[in-house]
N, C-alpha and C. Protein backbone atom coordinates (compact mmCIF):
# COMPACT_ATOMS: atom_id res chain seq x y z
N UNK A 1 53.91 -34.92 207.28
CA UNK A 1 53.62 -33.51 207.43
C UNK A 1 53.63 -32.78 206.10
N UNK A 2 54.41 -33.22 205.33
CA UNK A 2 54.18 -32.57 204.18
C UNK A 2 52.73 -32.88 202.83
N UNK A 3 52.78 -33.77 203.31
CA UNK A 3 51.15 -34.25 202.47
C UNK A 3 50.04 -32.82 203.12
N UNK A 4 50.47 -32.64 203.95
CA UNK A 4 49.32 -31.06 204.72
C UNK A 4 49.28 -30.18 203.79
N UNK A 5 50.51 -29.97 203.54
CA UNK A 5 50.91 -28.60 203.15
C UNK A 5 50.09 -28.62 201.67
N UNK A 6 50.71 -29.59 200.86
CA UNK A 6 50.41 -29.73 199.34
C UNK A 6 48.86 -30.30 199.23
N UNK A 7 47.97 -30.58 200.12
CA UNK A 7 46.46 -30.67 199.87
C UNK A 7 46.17 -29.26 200.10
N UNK A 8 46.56 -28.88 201.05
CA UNK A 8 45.83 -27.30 201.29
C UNK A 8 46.26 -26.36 199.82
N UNK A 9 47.45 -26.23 199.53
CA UNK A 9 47.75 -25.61 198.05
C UNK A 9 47.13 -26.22 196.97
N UNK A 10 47.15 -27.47 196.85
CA UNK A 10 46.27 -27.91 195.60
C UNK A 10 44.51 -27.25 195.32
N UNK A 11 43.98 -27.50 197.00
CA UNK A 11 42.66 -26.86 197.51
C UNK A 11 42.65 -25.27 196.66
N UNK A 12 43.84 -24.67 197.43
CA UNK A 12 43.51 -23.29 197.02
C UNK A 12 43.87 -22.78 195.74
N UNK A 13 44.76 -23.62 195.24
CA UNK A 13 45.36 -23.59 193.94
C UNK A 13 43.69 -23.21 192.81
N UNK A 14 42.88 -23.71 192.63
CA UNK A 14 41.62 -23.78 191.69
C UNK A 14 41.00 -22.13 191.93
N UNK A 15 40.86 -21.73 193.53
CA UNK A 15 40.24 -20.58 193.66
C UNK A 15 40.93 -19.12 193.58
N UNK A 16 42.78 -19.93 193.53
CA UNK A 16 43.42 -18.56 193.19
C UNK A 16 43.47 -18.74 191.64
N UNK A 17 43.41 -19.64 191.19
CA UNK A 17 43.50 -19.72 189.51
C UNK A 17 42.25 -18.70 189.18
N UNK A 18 41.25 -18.98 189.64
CA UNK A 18 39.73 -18.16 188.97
C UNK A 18 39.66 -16.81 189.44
N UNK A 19 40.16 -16.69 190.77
CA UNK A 19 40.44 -15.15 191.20
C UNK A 19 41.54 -14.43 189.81
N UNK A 20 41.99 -14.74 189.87
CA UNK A 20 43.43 -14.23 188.80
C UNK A 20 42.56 -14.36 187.45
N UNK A 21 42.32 -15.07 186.88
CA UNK A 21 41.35 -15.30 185.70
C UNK A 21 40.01 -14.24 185.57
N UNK A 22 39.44 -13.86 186.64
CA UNK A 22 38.59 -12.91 186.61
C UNK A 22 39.17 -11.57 186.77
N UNK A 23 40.11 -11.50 187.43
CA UNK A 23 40.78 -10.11 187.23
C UNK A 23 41.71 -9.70 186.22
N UNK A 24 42.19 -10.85 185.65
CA UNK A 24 42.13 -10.29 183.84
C UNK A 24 41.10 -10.09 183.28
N UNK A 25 40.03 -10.70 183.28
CA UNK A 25 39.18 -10.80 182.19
C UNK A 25 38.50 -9.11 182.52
N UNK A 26 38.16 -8.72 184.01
CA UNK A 26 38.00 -7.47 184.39
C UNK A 26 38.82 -6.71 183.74
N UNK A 27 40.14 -6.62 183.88
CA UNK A 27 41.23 -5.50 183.50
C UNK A 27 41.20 -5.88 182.05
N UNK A 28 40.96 -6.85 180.96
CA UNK A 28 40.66 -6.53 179.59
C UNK A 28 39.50 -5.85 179.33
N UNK A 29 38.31 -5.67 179.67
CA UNK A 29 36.83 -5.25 179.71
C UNK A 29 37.50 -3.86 179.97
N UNK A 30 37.99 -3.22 181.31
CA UNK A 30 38.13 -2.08 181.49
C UNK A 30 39.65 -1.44 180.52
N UNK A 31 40.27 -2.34 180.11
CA UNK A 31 40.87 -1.46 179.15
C UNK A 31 40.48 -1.09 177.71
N UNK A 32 39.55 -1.89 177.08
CA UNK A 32 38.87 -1.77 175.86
C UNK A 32 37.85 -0.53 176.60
N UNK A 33 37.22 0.10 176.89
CA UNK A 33 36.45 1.06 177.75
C UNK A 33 37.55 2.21 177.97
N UNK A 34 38.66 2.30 177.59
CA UNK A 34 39.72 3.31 177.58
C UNK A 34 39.55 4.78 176.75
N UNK A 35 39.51 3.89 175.46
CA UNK A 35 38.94 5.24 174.56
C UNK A 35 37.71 5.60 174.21
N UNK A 36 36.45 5.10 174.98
CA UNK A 36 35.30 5.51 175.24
C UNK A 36 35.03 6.30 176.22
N UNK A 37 35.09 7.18 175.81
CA UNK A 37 34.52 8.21 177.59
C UNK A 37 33.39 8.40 177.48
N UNK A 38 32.89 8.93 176.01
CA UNK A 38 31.58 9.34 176.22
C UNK A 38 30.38 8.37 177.23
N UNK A 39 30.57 6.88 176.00
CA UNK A 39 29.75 5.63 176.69
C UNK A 39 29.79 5.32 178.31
N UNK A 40 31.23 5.61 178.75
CA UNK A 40 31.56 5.87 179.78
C UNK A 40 31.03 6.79 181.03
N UNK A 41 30.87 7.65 180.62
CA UNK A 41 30.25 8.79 181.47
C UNK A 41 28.96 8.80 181.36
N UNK A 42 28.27 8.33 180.27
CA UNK A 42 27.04 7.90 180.13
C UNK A 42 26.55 6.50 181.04
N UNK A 43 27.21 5.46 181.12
CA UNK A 43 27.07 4.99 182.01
C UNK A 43 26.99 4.93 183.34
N UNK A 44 27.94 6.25 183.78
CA UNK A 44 27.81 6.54 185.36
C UNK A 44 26.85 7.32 185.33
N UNK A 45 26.45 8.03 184.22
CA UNK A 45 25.81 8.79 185.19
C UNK A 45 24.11 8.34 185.12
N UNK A 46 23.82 6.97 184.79
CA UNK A 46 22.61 6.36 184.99
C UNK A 46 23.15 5.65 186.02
N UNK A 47 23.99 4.90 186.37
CA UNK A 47 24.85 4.96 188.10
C UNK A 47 24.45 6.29 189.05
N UNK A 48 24.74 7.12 189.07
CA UNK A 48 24.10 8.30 189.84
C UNK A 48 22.98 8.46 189.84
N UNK A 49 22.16 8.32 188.70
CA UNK A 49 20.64 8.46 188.77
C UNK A 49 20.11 7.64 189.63
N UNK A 50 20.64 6.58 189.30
CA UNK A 50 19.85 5.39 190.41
C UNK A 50 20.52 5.19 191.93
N UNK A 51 21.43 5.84 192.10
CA UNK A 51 21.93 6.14 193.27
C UNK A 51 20.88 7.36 193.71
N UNK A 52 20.93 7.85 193.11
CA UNK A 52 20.05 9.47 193.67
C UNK A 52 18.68 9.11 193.98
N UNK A 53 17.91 8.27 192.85
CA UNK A 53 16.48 7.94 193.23
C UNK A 53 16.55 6.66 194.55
N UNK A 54 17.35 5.86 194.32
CA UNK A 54 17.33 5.31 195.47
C UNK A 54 17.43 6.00 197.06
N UNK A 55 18.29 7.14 197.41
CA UNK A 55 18.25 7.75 198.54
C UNK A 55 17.33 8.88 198.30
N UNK A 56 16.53 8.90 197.54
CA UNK A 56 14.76 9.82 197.45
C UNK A 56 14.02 9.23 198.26
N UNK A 57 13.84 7.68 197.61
CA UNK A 57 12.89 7.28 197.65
C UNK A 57 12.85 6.54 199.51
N UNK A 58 14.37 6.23 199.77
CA UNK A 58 14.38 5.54 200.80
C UNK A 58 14.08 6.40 202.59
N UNK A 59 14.76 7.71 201.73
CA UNK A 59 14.84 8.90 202.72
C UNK A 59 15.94 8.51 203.95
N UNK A 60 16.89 8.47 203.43
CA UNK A 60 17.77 8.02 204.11
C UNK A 60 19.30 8.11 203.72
N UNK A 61 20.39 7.73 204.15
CA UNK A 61 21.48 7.54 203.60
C UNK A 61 22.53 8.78 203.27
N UNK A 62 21.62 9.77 204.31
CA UNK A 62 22.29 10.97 203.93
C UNK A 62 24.01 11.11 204.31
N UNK A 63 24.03 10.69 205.69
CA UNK A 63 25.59 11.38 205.81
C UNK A 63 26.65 9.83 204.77
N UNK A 64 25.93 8.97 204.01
CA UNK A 64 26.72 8.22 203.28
C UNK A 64 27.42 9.50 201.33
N UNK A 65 25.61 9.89 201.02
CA UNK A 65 26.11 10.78 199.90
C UNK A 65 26.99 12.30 200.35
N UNK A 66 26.84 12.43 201.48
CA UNK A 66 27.60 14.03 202.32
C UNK A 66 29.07 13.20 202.02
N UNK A 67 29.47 12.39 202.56
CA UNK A 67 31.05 11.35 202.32
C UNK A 67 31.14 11.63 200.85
N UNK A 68 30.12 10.62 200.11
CA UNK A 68 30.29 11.21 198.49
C UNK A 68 30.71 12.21 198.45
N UNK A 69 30.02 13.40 198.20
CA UNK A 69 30.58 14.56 197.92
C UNK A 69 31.70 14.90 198.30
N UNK A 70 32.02 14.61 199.57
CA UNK A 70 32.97 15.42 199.56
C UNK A 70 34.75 14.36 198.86
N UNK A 71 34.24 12.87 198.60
CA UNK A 71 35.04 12.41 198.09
C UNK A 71 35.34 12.80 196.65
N UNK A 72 33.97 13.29 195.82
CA UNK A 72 34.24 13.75 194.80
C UNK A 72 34.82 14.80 194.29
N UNK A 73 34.78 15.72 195.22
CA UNK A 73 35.14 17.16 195.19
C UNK A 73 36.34 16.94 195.07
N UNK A 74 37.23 16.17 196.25
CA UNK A 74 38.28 15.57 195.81
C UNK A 74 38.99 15.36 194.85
N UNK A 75 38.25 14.14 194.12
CA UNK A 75 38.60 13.87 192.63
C UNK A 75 38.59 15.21 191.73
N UNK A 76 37.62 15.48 191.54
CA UNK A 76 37.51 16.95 190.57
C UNK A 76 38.60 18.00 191.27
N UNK A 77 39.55 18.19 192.26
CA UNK A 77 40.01 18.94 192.34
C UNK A 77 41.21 18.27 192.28
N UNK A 78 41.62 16.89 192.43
CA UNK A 78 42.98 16.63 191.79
C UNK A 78 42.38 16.30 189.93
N UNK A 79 41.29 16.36 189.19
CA UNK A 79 41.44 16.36 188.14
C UNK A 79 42.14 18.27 187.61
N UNK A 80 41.30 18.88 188.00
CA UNK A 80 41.55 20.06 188.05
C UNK A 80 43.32 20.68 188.07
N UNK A 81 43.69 20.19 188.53
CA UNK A 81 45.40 20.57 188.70
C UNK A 81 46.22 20.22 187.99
N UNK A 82 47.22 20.35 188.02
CA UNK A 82 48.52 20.47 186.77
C UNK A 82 48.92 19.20 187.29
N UNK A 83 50.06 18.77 187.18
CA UNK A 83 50.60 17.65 187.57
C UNK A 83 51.91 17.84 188.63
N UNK A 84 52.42 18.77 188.08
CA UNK A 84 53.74 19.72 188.55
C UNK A 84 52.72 21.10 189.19
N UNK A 85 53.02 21.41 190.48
CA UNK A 85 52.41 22.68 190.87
C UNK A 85 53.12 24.07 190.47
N UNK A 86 52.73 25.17 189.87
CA UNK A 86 53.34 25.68 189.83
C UNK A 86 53.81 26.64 190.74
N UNK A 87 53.74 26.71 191.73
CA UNK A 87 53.84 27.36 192.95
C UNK A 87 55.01 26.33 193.76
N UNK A 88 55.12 25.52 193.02
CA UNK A 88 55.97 24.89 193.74
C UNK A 88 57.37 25.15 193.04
N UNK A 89 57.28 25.23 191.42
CA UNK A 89 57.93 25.46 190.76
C UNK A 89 58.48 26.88 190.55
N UNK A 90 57.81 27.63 191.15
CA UNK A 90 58.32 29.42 190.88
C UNK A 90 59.92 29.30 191.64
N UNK A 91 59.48 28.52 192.73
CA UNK A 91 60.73 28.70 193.72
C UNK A 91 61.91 28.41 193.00
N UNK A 92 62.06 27.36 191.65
CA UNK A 92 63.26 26.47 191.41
C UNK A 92 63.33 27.46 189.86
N UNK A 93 62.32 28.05 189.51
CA UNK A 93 62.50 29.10 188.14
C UNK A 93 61.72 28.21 187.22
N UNK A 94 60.99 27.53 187.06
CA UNK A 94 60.55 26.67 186.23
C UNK A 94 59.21 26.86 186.06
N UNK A 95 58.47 27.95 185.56
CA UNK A 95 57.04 28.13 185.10
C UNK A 95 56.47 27.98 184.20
N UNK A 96 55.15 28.37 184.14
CA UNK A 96 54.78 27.50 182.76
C UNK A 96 54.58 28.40 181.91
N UNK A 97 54.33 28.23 180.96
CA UNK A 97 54.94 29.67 179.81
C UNK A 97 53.47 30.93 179.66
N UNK A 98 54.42 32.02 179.67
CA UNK A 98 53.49 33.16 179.74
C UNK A 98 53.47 33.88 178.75
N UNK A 99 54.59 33.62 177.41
CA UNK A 99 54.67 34.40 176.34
C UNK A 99 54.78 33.59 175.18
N UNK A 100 54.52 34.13 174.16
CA UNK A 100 54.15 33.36 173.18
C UNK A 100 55.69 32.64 172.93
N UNK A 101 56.76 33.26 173.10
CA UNK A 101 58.39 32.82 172.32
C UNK A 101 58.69 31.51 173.78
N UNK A 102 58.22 31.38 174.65
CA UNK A 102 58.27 30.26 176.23
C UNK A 102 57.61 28.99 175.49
N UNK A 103 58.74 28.12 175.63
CA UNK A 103 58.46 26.85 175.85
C UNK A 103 56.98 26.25 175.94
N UNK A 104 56.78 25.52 174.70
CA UNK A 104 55.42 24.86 175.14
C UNK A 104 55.35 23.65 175.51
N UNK A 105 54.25 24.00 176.94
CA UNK A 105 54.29 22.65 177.84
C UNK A 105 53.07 22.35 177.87
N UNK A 106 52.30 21.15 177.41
CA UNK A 106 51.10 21.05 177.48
C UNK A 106 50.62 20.30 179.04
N UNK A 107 49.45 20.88 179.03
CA UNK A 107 48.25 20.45 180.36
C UNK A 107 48.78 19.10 180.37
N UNK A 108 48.85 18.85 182.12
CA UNK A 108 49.04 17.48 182.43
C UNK A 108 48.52 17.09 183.63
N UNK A 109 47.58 16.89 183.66
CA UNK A 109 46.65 16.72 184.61
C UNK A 109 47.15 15.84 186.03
N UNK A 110 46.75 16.46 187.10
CA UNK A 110 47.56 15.25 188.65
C UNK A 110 46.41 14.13 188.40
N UNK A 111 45.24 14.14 188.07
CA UNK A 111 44.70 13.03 188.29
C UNK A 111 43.66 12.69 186.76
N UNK A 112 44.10 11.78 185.67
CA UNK A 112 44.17 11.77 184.63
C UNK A 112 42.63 11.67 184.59
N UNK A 113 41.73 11.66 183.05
CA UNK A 113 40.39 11.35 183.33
C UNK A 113 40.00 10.29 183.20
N UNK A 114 40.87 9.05 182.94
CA UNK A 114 40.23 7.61 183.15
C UNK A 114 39.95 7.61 184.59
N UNK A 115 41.47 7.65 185.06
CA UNK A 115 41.38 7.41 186.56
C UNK A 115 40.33 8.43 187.32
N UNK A 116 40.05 9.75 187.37
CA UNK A 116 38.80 10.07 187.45
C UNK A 116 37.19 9.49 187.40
N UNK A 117 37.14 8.58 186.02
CA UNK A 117 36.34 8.10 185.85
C UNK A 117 36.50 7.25 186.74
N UNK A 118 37.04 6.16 186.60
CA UNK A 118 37.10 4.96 187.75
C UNK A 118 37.00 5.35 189.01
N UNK A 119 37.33 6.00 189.40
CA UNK A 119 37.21 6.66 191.12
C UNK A 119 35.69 6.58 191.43
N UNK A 120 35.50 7.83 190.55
CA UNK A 120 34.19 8.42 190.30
C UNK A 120 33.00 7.11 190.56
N UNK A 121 33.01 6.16 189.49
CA UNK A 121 31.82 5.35 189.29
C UNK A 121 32.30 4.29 190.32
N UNK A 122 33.48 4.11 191.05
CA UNK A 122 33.74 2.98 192.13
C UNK A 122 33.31 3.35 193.42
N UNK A 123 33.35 5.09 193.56
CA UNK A 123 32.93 5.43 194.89
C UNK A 123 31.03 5.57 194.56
N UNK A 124 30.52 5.99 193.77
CA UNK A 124 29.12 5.38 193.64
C UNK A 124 28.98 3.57 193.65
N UNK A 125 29.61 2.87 193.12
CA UNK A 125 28.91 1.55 193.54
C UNK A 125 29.64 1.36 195.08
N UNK A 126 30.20 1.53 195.82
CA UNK A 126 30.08 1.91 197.03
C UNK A 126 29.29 2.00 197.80
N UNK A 127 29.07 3.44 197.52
CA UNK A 127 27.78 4.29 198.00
C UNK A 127 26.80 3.20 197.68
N UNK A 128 26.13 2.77 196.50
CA UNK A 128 24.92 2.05 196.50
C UNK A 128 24.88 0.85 197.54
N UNK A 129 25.84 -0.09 197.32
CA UNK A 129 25.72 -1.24 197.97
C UNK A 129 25.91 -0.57 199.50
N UNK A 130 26.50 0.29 200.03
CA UNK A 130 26.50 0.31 201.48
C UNK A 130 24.75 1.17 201.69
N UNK A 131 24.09 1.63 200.66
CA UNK A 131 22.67 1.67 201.43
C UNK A 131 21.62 0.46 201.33
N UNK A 132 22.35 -0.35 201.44
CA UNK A 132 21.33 -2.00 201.48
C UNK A 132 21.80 -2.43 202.52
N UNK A 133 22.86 -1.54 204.09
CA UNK A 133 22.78 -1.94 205.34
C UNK A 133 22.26 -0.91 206.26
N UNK A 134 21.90 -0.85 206.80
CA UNK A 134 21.10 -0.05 207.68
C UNK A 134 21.96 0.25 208.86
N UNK A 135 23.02 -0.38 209.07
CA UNK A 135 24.36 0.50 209.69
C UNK A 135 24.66 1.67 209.45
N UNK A 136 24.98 1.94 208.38
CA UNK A 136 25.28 3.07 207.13
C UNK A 136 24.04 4.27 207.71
N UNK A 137 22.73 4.18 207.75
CA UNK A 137 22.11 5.06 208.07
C UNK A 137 21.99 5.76 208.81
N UNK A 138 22.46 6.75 209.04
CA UNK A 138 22.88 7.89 210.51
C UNK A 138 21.69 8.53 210.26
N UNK A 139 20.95 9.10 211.11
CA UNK A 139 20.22 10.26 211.34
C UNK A 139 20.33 11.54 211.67
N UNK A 140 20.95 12.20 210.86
CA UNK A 140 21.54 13.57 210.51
C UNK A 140 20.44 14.49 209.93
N UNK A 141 20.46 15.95 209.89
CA UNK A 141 19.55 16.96 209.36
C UNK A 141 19.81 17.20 208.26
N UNK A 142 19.75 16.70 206.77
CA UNK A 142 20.26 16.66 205.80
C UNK A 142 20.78 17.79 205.25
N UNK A 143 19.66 19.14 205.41
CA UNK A 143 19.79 20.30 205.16
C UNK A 143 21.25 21.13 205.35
N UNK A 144 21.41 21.13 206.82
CA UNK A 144 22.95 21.23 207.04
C UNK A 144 23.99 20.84 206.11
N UNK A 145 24.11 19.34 206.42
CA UNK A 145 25.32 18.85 205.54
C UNK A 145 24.75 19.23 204.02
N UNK A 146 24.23 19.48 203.58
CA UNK A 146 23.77 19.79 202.36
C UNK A 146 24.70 21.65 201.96
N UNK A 147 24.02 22.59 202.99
CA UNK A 147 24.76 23.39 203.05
C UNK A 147 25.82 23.77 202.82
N UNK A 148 26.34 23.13 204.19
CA UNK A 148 27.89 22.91 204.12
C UNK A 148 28.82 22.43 202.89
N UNK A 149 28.39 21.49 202.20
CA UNK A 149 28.88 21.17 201.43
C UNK A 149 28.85 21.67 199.71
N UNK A 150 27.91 22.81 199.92
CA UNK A 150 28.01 24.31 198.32
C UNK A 150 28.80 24.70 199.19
N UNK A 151 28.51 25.33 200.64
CA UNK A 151 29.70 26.08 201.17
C UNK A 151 31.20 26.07 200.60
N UNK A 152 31.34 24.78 201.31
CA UNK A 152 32.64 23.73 200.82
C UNK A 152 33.16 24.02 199.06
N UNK A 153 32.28 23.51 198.48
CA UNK A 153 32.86 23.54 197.21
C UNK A 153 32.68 24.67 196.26
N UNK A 154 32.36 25.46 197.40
CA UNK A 154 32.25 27.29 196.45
C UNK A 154 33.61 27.46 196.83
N UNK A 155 34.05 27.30 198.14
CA UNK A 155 35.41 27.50 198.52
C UNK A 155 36.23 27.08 198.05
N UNK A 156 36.17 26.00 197.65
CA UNK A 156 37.54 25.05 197.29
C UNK A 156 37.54 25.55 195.78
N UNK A 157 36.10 25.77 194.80
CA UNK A 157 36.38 25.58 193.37
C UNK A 157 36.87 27.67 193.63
N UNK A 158 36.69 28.07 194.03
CA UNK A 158 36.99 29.66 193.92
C UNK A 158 38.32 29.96 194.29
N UNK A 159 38.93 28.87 195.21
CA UNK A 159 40.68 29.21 195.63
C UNK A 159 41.33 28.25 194.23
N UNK A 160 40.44 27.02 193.44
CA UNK A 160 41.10 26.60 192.35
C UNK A 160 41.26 27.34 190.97
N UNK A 161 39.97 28.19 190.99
CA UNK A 161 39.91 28.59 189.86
C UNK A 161 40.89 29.86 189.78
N UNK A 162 40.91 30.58 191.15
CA UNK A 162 42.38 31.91 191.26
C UNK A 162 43.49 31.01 190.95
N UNK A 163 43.77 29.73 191.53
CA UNK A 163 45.22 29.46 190.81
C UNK A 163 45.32 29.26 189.61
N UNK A 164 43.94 28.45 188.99
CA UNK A 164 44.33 28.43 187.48
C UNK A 164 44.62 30.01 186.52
N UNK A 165 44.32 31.28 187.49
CA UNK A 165 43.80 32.31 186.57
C UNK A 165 45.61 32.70 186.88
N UNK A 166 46.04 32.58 187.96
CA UNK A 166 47.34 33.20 188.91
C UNK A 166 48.52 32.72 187.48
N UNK A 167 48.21 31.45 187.36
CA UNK A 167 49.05 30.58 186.65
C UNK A 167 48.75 30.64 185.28
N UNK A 168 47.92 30.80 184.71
CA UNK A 168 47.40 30.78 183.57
C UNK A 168 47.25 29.39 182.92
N UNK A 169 46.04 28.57 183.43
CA UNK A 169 46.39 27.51 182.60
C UNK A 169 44.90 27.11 182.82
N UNK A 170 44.57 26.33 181.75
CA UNK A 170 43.32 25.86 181.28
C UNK A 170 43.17 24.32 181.05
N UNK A 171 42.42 23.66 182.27
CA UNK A 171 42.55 22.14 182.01
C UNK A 171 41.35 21.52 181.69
N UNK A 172 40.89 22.69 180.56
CA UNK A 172 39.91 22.21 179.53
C UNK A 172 40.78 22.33 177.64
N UNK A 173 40.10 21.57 177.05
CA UNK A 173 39.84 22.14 175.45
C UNK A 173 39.63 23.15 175.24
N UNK A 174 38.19 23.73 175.74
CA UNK A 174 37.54 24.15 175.15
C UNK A 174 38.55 25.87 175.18
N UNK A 175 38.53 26.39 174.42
CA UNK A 175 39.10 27.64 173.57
C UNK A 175 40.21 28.03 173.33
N UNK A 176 40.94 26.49 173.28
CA UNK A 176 42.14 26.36 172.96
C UNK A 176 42.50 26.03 171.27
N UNK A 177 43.21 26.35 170.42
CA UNK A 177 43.79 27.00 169.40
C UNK A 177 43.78 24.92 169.13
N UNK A 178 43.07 24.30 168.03
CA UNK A 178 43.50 23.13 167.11
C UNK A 178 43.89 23.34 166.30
N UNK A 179 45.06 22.33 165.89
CA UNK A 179 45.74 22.01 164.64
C UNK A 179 44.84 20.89 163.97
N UNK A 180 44.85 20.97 163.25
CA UNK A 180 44.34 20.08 161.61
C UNK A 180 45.66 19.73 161.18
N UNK A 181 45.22 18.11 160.86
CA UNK A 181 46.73 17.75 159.72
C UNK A 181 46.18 18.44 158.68
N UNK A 182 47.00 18.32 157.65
CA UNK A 182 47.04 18.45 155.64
C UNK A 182 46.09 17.79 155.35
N UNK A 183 45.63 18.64 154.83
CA UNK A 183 44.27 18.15 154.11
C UNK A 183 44.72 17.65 153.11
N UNK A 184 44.25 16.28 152.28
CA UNK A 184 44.47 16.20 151.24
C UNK A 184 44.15 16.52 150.12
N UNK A 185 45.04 16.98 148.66
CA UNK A 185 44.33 17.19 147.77
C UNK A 185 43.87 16.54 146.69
N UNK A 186 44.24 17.27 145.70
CA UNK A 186 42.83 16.53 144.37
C UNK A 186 44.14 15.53 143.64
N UNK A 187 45.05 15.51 144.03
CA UNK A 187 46.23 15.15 143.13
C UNK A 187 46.02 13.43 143.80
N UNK A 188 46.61 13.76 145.51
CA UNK A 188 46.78 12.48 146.35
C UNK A 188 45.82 11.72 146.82
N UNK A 189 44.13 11.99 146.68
CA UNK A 189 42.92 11.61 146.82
C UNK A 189 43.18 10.03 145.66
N UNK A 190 43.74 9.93 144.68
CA UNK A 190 43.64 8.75 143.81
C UNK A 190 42.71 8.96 142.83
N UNK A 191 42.76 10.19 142.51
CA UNK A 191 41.80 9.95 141.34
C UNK A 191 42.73 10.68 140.29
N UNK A 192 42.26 10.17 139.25
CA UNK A 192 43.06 10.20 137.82
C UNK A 192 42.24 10.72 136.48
N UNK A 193 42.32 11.91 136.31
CA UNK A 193 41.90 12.65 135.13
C UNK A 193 42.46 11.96 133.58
């Protein structure tokens, strides 16, 4: 009885070795792709393009991208948020600073932008491969769910954007105050008069 056991493990032994072997070699690929966003986002979003022309052209697949959306909205609205709520925090006295002499706490996003990214471009290859079954294809009035869903995310981004204004906090760059290191000068540059 035991000769059973140890053929069947030896058997599977080769296909869990290459499973494991490919999901490093995956998780090295996607961690070198860490400090690239730009290339990154450039890549999805020729991922979306061809997601988009594909449900043009097929005329179909609608209530699969209506799911999209509203999975994305998702994402963008836990990218959107602090990490710590502050509404959660008023209660315990712990806010985030409103005067210049208050504690500086920098932006910390609930849902970071790698992981954004990855969401993002995993729920499009999703989406693509599930419109190559014809299960997936509901016959819905597109227009509607189309609707509904600016509806939707006028709502959701207009109750996010009052908390960011309520709270004061900005989970962008852009018109936020950079520091520059020391510039160097003519002395420590290495050159010698």
């Amino acid at each position: 009885m035991e000769g059973v056991g140890d053929e069947s493990a030896s058997a599977a032994s080769p296909v869990n070795k290459w499973i494991f072997d490919m999901s490093r070699l995956y998780q090295y690929y996607l961690d070198k792709t860490t400090p690239l966003s730009v290339p990154r986002w450039v890549g999805t979003l020729a991922l979306v393009i061809v997601y988009a022309l594909r449900v043009y052209y097929i005329q179909g697949f609608y209530i699969i991208s209506y799911g999209l959306g509203i999975y994305i909205l998702n994402l963008l609205i836990g990218f959107l948020s602090p990490l710590t709520d502050p509404e959660m925090e008023a209660s315990s006295g712990a806010l985030l600073p409103t005067k210049g002499s208050d504690e500086f706490k920098p932006f910390i996003r609930r849902l970071p932008e790698f992981k954004f990214w990855y969401s993002f471009t995993k729920a499009f290859c999703i989406a693509f491969v599930m419109t190559f079954f014809s299960a997936f294809d509901v016959p819905v009035f597109w227009p509607i769910l189309l609707c509904y869903w600016i509806v939707l995310f006028v709502l959701t981004m207009r109750r996010q954007i009052a908390h960011m204004i309520k709270y004061k906090y900005v989970p962008f760059n852009i018109g936020k105050q950079r520091y520059g290191g020391k510039k160097p000068s003519a002395s420590s540059s290495g050159r010698k008069d």
